[in-house]
Backbone as JSON, one array per atom type, in Angstrom:
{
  "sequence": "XXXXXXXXXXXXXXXXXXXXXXXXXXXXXXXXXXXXXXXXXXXXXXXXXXXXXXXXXXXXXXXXXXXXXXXXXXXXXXXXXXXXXXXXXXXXXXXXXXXXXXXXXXXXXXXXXXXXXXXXXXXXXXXXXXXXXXXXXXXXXXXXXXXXXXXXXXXXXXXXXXXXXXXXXXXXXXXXXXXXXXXXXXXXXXXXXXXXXXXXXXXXXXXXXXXXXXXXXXXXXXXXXXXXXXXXXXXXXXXXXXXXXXXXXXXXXXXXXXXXXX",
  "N": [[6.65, -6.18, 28.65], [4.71, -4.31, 25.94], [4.05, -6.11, 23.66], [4.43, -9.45, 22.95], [6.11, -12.51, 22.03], [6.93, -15.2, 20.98], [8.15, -18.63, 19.79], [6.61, -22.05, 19.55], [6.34, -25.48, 19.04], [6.28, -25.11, 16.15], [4.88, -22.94, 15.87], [4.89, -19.82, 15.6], [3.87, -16.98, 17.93], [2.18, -14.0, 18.59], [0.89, -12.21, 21.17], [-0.61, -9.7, 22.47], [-0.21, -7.47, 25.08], [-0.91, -5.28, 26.86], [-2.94, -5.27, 28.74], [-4.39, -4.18, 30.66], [-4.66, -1.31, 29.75], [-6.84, -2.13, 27.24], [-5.54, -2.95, 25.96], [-5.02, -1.01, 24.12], [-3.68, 0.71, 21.35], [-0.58, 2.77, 21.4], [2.48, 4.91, 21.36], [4.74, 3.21, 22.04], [3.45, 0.7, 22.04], [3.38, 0.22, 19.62], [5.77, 0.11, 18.33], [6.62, -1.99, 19.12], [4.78, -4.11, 18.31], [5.22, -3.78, 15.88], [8.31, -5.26, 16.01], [7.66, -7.45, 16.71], [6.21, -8.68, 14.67], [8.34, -8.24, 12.64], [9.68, -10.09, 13.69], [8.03, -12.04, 13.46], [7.95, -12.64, 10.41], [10.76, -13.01, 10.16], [10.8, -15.76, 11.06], [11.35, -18.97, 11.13], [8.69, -20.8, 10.89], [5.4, -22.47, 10.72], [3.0, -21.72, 11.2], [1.11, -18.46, 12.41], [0.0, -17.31, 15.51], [-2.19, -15.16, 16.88], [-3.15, -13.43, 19.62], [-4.38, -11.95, 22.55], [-3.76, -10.92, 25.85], [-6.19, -10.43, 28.46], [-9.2, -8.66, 29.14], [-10.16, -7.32, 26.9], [-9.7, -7.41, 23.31], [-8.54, -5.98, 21.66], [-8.51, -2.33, 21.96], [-7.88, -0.64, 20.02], [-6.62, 2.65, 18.82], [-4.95, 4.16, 21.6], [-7.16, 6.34, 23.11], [-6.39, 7.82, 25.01], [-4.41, 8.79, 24.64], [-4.32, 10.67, 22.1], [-5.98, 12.3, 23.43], [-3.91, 13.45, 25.0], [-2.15, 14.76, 23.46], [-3.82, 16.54, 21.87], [-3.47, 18.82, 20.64], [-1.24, 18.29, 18.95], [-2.16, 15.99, 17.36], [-2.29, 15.68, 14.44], [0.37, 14.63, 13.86], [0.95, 12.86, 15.98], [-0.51, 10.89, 15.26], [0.41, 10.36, 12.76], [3.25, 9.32, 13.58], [2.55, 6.92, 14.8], [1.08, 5.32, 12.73], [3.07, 5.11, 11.23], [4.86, 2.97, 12.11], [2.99, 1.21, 12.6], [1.73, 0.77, 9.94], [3.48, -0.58, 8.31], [3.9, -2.63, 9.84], [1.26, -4.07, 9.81], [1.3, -4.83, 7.06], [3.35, -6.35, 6.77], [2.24, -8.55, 8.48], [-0.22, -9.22, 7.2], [1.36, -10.39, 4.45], [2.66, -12.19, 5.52], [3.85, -15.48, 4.66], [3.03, -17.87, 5.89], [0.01, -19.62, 7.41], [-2.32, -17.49, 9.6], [-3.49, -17.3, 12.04], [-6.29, -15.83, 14.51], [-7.17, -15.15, 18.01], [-9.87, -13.7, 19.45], [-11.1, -12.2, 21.82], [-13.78, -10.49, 23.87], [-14.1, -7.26, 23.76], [-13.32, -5.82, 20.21], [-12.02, -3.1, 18.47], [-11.89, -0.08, 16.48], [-8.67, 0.31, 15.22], [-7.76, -2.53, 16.15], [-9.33, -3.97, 14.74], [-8.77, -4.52, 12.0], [-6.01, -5.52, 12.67], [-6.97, -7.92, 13.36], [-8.97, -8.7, 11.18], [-7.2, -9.29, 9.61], [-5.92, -12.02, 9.44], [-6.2, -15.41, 8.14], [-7.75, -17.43, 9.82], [-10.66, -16.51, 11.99], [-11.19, -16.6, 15.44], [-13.32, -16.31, 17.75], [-14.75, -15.61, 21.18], [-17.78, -16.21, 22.43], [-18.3, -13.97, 24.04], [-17.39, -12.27, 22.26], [-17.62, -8.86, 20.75], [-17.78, -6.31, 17.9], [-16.77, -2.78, 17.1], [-16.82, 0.05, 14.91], [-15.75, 2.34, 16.32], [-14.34, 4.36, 14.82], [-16.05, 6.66, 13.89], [-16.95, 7.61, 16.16], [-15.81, 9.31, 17.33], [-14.82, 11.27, 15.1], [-13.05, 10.14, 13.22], [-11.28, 9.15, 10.86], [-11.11, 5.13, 8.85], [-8.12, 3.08, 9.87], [-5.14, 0.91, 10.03], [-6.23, -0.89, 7.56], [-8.88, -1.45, 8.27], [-10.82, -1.03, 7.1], [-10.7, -2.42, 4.99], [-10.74, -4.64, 5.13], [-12.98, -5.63, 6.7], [-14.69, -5.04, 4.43], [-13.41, -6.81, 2.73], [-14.6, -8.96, 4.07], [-17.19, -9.12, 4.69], [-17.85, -7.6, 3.05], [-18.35, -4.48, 1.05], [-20.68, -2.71, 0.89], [-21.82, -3.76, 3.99], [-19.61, -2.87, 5.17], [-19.74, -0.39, 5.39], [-21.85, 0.43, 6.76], [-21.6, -0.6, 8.8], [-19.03, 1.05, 9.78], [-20.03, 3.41, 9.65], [-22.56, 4.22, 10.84], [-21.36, 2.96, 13.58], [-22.15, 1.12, 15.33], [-22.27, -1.07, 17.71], [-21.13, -4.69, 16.93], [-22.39, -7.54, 18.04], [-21.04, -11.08, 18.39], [-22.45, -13.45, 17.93], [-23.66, -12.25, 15.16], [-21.4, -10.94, 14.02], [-20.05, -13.26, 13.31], [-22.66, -14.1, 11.2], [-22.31, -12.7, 9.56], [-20.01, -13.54, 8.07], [-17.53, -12.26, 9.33], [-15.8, -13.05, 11.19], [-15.13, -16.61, 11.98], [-15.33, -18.69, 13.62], [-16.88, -19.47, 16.74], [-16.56, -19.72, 19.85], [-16.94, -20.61, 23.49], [-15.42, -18.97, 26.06], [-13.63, -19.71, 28.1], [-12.71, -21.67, 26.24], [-11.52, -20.77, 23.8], [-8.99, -20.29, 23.17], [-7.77, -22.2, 23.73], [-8.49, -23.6, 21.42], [-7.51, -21.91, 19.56], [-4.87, -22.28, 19.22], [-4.61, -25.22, 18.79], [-5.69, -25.32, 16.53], [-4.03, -23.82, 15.2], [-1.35, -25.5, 15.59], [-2.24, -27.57, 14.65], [-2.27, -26.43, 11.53], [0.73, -25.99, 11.53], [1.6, -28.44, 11.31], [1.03, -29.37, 8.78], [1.43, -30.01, 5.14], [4.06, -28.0, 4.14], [4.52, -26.07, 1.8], [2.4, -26.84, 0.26], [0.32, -25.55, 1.73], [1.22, -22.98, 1.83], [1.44, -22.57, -0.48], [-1.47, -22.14, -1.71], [-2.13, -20.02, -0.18], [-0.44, -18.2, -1.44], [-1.62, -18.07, -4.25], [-5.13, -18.11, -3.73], [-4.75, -15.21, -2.85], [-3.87, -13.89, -4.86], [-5.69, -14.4, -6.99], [-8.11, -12.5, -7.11], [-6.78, -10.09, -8.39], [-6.3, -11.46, -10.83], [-7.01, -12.56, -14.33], [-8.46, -15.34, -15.3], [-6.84, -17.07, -17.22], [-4.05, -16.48, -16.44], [-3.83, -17.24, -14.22], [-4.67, -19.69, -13.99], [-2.05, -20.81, -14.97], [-0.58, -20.03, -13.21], [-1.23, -21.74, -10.97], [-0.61, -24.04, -12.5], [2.24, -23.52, -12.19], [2.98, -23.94, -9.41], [1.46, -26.42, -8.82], [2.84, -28.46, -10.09], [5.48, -27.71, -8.58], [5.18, -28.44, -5.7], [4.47, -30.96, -6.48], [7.18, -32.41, -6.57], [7.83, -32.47, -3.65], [8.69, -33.8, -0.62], [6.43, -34.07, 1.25], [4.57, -34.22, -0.31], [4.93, -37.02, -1.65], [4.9, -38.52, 1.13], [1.44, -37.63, 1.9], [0.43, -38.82, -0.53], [1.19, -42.07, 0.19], [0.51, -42.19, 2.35], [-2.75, -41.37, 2.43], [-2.88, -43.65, 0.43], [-2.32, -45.92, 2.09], [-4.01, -45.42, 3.95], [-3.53, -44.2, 6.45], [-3.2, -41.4, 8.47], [-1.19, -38.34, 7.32], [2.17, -38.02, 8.08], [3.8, -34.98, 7.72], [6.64, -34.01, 6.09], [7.01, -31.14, 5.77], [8.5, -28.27, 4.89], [10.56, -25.45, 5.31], [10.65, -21.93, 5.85], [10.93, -20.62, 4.16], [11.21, -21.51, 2.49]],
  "CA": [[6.61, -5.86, 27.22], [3.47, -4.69, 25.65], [3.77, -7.22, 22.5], [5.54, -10.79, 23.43], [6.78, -13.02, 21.02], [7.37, -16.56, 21.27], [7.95, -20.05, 19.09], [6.29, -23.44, 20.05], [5.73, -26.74, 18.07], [6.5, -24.54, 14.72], [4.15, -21.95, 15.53], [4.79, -18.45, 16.08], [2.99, -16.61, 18.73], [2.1, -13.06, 18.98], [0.18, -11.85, 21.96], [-0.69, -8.3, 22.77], [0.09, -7.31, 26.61], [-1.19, -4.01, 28.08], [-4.11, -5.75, 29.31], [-4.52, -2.43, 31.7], [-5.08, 0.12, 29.1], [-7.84, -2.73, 26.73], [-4.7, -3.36, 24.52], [-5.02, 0.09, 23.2], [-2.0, 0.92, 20.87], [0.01, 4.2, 21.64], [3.6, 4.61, 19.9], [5.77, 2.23, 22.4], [2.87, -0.67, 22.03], [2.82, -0.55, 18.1], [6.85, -0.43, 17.55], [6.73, -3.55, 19.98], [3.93, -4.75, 17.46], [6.14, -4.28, 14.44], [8.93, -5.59, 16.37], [6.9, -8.96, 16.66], [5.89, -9.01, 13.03], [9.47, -8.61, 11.57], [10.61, -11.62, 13.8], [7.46, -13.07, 12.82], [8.64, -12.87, 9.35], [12.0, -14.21, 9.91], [11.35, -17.08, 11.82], [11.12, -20.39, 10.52], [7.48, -21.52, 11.4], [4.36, -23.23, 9.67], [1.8, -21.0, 11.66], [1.45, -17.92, 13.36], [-1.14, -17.0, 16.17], [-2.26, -13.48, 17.14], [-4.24, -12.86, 20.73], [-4.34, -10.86, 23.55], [-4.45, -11.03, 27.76], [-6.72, -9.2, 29.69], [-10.61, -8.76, 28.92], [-10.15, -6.88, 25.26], [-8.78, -8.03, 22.44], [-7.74, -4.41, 21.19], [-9.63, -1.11, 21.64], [-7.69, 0.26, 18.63], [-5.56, 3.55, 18.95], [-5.07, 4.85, 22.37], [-7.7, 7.35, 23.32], [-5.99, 8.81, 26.12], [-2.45, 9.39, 23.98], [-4.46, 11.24, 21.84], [-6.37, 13.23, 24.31], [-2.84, 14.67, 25.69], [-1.39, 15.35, 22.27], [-4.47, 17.06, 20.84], [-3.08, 19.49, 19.63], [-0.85, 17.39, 17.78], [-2.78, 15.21, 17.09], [-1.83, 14.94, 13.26], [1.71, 14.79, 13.84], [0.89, 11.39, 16.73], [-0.84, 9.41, 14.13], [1.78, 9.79, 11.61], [3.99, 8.57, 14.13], [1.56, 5.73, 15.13], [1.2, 5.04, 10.91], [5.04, 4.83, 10.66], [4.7, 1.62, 12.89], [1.72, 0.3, 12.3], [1.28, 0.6, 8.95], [4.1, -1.25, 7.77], [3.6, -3.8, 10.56], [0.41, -4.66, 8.78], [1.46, -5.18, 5.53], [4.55, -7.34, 6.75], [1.64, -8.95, 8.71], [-0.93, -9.84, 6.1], [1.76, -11.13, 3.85], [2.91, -13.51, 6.13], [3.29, -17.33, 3.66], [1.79, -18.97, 6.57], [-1.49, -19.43, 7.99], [-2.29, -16.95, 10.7], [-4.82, -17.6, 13.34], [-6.31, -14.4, 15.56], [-8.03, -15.26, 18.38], [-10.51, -12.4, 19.76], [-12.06, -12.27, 22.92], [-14.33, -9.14, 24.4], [-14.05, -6.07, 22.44], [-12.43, -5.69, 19.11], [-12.4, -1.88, 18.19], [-10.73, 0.82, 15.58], [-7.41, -0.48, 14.61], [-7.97, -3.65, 16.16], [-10.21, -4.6, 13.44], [-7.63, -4.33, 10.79], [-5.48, -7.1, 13.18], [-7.91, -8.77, 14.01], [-9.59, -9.91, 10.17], [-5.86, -9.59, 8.42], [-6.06, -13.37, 9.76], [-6.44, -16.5, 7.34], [-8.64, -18.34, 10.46], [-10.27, -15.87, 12.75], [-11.7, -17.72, 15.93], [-13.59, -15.78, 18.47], [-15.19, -16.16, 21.92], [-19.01, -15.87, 22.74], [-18.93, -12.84, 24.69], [-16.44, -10.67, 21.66], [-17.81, -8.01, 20.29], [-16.64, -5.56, 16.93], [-17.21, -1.81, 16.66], [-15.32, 0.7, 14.54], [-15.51, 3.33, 16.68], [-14.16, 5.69, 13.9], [-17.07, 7.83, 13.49], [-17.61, 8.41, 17.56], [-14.6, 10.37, 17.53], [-14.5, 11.83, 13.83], [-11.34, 10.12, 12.57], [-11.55, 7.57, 9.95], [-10.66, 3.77, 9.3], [-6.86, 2.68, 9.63], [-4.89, -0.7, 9.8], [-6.79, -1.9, 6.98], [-10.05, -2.1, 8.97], [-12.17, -0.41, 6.27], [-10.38, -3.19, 3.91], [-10.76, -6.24, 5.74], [-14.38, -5.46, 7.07], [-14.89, -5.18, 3.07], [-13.36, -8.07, 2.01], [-15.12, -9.83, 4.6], [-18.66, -8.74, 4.93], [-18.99, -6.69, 1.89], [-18.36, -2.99, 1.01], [-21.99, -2.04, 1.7], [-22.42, -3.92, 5.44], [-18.55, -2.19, 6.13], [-19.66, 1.08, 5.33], [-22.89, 0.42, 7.63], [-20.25, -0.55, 10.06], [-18.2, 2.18, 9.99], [-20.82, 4.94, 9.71], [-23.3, 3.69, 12.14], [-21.02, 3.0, 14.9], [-22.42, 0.52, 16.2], [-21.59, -2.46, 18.49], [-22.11, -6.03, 16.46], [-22.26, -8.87, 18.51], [-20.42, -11.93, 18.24], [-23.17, -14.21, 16.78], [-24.0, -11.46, 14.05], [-20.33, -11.53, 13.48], [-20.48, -15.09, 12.39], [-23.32, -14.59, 10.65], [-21.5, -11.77, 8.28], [-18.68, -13.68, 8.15], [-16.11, -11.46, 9.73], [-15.13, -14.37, 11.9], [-15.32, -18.06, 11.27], [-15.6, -19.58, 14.06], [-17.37, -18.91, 17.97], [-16.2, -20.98, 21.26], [-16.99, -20.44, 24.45], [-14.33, -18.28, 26.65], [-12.27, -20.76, 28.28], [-11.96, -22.54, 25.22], [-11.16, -19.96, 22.8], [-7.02, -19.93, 23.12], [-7.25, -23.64, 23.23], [-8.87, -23.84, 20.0], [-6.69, -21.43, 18.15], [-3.76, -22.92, 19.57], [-4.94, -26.57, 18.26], [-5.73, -25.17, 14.9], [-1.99, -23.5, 14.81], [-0.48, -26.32, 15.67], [-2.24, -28.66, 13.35], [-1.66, -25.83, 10.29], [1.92, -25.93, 11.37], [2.11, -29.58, 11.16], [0.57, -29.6, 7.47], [2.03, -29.86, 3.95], [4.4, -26.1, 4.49], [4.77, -25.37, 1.07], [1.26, -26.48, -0.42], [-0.42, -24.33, 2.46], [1.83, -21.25, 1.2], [0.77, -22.02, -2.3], [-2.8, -21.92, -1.38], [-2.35, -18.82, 0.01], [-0.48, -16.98, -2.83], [-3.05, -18.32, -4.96], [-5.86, -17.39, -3.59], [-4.31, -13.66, -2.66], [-3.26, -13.43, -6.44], [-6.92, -14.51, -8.0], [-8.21, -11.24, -6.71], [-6.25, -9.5, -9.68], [-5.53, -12.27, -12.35], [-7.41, -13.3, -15.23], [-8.31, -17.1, -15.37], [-5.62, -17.97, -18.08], [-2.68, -16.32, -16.09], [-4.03, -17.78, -12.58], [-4.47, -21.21, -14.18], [-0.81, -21.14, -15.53], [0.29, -20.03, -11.94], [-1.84, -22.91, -10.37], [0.26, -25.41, -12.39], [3.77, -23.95, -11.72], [2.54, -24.18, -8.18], [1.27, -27.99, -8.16], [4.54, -29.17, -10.35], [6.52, -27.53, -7.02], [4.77, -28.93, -4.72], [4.63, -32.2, -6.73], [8.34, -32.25, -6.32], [8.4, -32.29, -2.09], [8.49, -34.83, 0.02], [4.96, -34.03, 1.42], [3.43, -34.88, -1.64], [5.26, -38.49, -1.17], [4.08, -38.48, 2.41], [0.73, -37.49, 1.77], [-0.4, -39.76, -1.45], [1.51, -42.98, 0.32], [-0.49, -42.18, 3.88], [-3.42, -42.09, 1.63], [-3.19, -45.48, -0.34], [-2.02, -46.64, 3.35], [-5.41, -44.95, 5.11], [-3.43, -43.22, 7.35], [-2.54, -40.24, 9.12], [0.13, -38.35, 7.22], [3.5, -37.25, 9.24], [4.55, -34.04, 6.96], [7.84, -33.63, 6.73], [7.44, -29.82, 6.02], [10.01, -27.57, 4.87], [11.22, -24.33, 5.66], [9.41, -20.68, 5.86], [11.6, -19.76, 3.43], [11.76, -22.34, 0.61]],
  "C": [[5.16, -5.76, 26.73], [2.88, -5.64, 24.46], [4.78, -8.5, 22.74], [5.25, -11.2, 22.24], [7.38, -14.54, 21.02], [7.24, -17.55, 20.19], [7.72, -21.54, 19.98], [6.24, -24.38, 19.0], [5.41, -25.46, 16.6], [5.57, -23.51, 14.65], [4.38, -20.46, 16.42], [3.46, -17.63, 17.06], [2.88, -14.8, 19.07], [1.15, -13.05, 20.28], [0.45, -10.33, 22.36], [-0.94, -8.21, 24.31], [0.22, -6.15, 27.16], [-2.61, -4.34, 28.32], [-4.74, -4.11, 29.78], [-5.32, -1.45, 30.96], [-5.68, -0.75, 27.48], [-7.02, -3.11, 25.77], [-4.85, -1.99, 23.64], [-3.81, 0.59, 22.73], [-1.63, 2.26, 20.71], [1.35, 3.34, 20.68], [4.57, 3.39, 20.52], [4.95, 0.78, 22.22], [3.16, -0.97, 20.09], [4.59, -0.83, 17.64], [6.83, -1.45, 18.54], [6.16, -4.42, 18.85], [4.8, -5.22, 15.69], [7.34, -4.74, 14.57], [8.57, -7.24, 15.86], [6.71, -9.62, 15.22], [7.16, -9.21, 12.47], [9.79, -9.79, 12.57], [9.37, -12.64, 13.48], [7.73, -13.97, 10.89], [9.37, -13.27, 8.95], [12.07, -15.09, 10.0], [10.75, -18.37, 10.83], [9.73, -21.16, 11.36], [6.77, -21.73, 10.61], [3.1, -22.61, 9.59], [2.11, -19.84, 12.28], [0.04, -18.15, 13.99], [-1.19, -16.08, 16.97], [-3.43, -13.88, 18.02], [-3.47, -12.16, 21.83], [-4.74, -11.25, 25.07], [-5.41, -10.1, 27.67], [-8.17, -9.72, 29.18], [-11.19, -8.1, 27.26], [-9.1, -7.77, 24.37], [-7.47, -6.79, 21.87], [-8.99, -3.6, 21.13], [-8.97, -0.61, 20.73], [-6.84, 1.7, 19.35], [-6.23, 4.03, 20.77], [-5.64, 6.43, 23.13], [-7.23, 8.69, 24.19], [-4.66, 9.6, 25.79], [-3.22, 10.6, 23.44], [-5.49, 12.81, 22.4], [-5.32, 14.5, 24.9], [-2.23, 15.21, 24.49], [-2.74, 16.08, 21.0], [-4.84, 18.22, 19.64], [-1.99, 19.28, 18.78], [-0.63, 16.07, 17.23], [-2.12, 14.37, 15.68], [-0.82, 14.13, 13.25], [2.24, 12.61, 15.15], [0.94, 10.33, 15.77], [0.3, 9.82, 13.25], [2.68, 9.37, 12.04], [3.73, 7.31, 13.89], [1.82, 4.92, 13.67], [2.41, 4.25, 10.8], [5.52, 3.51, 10.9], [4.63, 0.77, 12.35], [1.37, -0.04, 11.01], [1.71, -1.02, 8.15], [4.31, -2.85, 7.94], [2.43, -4.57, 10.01], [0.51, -5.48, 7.61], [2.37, -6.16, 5.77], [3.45, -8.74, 7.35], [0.75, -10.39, 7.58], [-0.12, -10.46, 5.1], [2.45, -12.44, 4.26], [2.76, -14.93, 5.14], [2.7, -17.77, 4.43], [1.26, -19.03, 6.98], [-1.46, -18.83, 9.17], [-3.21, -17.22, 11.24], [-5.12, -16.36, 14.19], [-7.41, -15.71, 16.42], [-8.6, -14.0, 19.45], [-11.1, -12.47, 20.93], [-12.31, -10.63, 23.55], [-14.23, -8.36, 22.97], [-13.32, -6.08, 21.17], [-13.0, -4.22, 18.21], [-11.8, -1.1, 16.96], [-9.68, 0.2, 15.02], [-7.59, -2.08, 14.95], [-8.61, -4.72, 15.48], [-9.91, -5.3, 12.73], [-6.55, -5.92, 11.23], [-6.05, -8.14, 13.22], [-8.3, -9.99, 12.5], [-8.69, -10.31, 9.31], [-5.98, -11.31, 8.69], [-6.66, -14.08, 8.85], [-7.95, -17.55, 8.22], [-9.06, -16.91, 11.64], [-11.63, -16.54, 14.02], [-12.17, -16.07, 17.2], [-14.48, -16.11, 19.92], [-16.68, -15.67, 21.86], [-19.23, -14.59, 23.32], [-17.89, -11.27, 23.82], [-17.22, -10.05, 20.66], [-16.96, -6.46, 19.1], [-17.54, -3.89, 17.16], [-16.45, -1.13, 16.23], [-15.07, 1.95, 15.33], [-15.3, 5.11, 16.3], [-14.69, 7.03, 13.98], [-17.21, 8.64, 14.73], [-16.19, 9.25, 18.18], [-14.51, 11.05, 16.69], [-12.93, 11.5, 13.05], [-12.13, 8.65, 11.87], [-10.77, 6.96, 9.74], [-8.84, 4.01, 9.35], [-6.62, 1.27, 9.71], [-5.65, -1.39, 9.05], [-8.16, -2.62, 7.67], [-11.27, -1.88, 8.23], [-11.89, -1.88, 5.38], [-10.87, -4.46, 4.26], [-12.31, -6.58, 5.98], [-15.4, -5.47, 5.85], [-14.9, -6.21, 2.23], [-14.11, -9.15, 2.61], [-16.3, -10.2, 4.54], [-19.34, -8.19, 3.26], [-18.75, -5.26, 1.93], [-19.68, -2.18, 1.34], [-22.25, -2.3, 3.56], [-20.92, -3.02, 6.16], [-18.65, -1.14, 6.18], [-21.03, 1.69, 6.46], [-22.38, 0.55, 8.83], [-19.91, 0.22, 10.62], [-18.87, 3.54, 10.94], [-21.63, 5.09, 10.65], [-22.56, 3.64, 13.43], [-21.43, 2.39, 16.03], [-21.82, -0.78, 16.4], [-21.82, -3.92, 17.54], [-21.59, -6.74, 17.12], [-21.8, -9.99, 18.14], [-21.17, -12.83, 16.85], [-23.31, -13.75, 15.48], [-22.87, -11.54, 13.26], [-19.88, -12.25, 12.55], [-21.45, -15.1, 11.37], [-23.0, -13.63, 9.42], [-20.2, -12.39, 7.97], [-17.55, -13.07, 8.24], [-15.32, -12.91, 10.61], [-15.62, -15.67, 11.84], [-15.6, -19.03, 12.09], [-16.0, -19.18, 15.91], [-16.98, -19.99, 18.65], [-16.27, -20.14, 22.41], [-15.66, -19.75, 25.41], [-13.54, -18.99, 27.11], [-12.28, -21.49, 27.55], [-11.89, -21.89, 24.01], [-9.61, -20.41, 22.89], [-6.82, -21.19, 22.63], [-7.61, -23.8, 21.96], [-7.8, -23.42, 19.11], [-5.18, -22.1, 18.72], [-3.49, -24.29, 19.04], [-4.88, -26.44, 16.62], [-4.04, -24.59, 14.14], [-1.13, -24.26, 14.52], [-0.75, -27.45, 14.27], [-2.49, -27.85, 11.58], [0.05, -26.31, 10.19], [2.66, -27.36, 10.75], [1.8, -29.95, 9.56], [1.38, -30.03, 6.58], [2.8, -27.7, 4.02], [4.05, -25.75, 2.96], [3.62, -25.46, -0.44], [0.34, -25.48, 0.55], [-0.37, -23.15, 1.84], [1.37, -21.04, -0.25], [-0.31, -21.67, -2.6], [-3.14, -20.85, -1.15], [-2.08, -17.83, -0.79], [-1.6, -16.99, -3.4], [-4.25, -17.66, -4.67], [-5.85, -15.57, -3.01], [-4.09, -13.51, -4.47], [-4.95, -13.57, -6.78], [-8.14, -13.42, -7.81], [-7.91, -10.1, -7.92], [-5.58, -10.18, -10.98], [-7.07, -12.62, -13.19], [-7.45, -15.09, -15.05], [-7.24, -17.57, -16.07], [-4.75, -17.9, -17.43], [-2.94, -16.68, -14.5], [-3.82, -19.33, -13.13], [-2.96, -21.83, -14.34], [-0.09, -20.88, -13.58], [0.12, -20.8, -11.04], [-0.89, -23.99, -10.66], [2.17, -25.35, -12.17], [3.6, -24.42, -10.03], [2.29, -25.61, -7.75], [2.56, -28.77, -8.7], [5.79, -28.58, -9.36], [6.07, -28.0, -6.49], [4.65, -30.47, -5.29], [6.24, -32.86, -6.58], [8.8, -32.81, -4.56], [7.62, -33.54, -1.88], [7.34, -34.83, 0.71], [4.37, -34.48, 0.7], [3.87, -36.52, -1.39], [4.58, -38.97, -0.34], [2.6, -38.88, 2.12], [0.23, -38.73, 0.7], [-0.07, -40.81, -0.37], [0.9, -42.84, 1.8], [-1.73, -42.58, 3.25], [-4.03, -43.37, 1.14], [-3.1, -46.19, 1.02], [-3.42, -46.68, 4.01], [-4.51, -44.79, 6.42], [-3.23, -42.0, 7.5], [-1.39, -39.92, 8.44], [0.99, -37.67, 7.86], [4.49, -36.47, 7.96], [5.59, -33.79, 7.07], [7.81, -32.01, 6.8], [8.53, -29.2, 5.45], [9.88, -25.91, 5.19], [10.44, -23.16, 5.38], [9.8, -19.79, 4.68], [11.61, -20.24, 1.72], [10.82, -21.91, -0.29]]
}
């Protein structure tokens, strides 16, 4: 399968699997991809976590698909789109904390997967470029957006247009990614951080996240008012119990959690 799909200790697991061909997405890798996403969406978990086998993370659309279909070319990507697009968006809205972790290349579309991520953890030797330009096709999957919200609309348009390689550290130091580890301990990391999202408070995490996705387009008065229906729900759950009475205790609290759905 080129997109697997698995649940552990409450956390959803994507991984991308055509190692072979750099993770590059043609049309049977991306409906696999949006395959993954809608059961990521259904399932009852606390976390997800998005990586990839092989030596790439994702080179972004399949160069060689579109090499044989170049003369219909248009007619591919709007396939590809039909996928991918939607897979995105079901993606990025995800309630609960996603994790990517990146190792080697991260190219064209892969971008877009790559910074949709709440935590995005990368190894020392991964590298971003958009590629876009060295072909003449411009951004998709939300890679112009993300590279924007991340860095900045001026360094993503440097990005883009330029075409060039940025290195890991530089990365970090634009904040596209948040956090650098060494190659054999990349997976473990995001795997640690999954697990201990999953184990959290579920339904102040999720509020955290509307929240800060909503304050983007609200006014202070009508964010503040949505802040306190938000803490009088969450004042309500047995986490909040948990949590203060660990607290006053000085310990460790054991979340009970609820549901992906509540």
């Amino acid at each position: 399968m080129p997109v697997l799909w698995s649940v552990a200790d409450r956390v959803g697991h994507i991984v991308l699997n055509r190692p072979a061909h750099a993770n590059a997405l043609d049309l049977e890798m991306s409906q696999a991809l949006g395959a993954a996403v809608r059961a990521a969406a259904r399932a009852d978990v606390g976390a997800v976590l998005l990586s990839a086998e092989g030596a790439f993370f994702c080179a972004g659309g399949d160069i060689q698909a579109f090499a044989l279909q170049r003369h219909a070319l248009p007619s591919l990507i709007q396939q590809l789109l039909l996928e991918l697009h939607p897979a995105m968006e079901r993606l990025a809205a995800l309630p609960v904390p996603v994790v990517s972790a990146l190792q080697g290349p991260v190219a064209g579309a892969g971008i877009g997967l790559a910074l949709c991520a709440d935590f995005v953890l990368a190894s020392d030797g991964m590298k971003l470029r958009g590629g876009y330009a060295g072909i003449g096709l411009s951004p998709d999957m939300g890679s112009s957006y993300y590279l924007a919200q991340r860095a900045g609309p001026l360094r993503a348009r440097q990005i883009l247009m330029t075409n060039r390689s940025v290195p890991a550290d530089e990365c970090l130091r634009l904040g596209l990614i948040d956090e650098l580890h060494p190659a054999d301990a990349l997976l473990p990391a995001a795997q640690n951080l999954a697990r201990r999202l999953a184990q959290g408070p579920g339904q102040a995490l999720r509020a955290a996240k509307r929240l800060c996705a909503a304050a983007a387009h609200q006014h202070l008065p009508a964010h503040l008012a949505c802040e306190q229906s938000e803490l009088l729900a969450c004042a309500q759950t047995a986490d909040a119990a948990e949590g203060i009475s660990a607290f006053l205790e000085k310990r460790a609290p054991r979340f009970p959690g609820a549901s992906l759905h509540s």
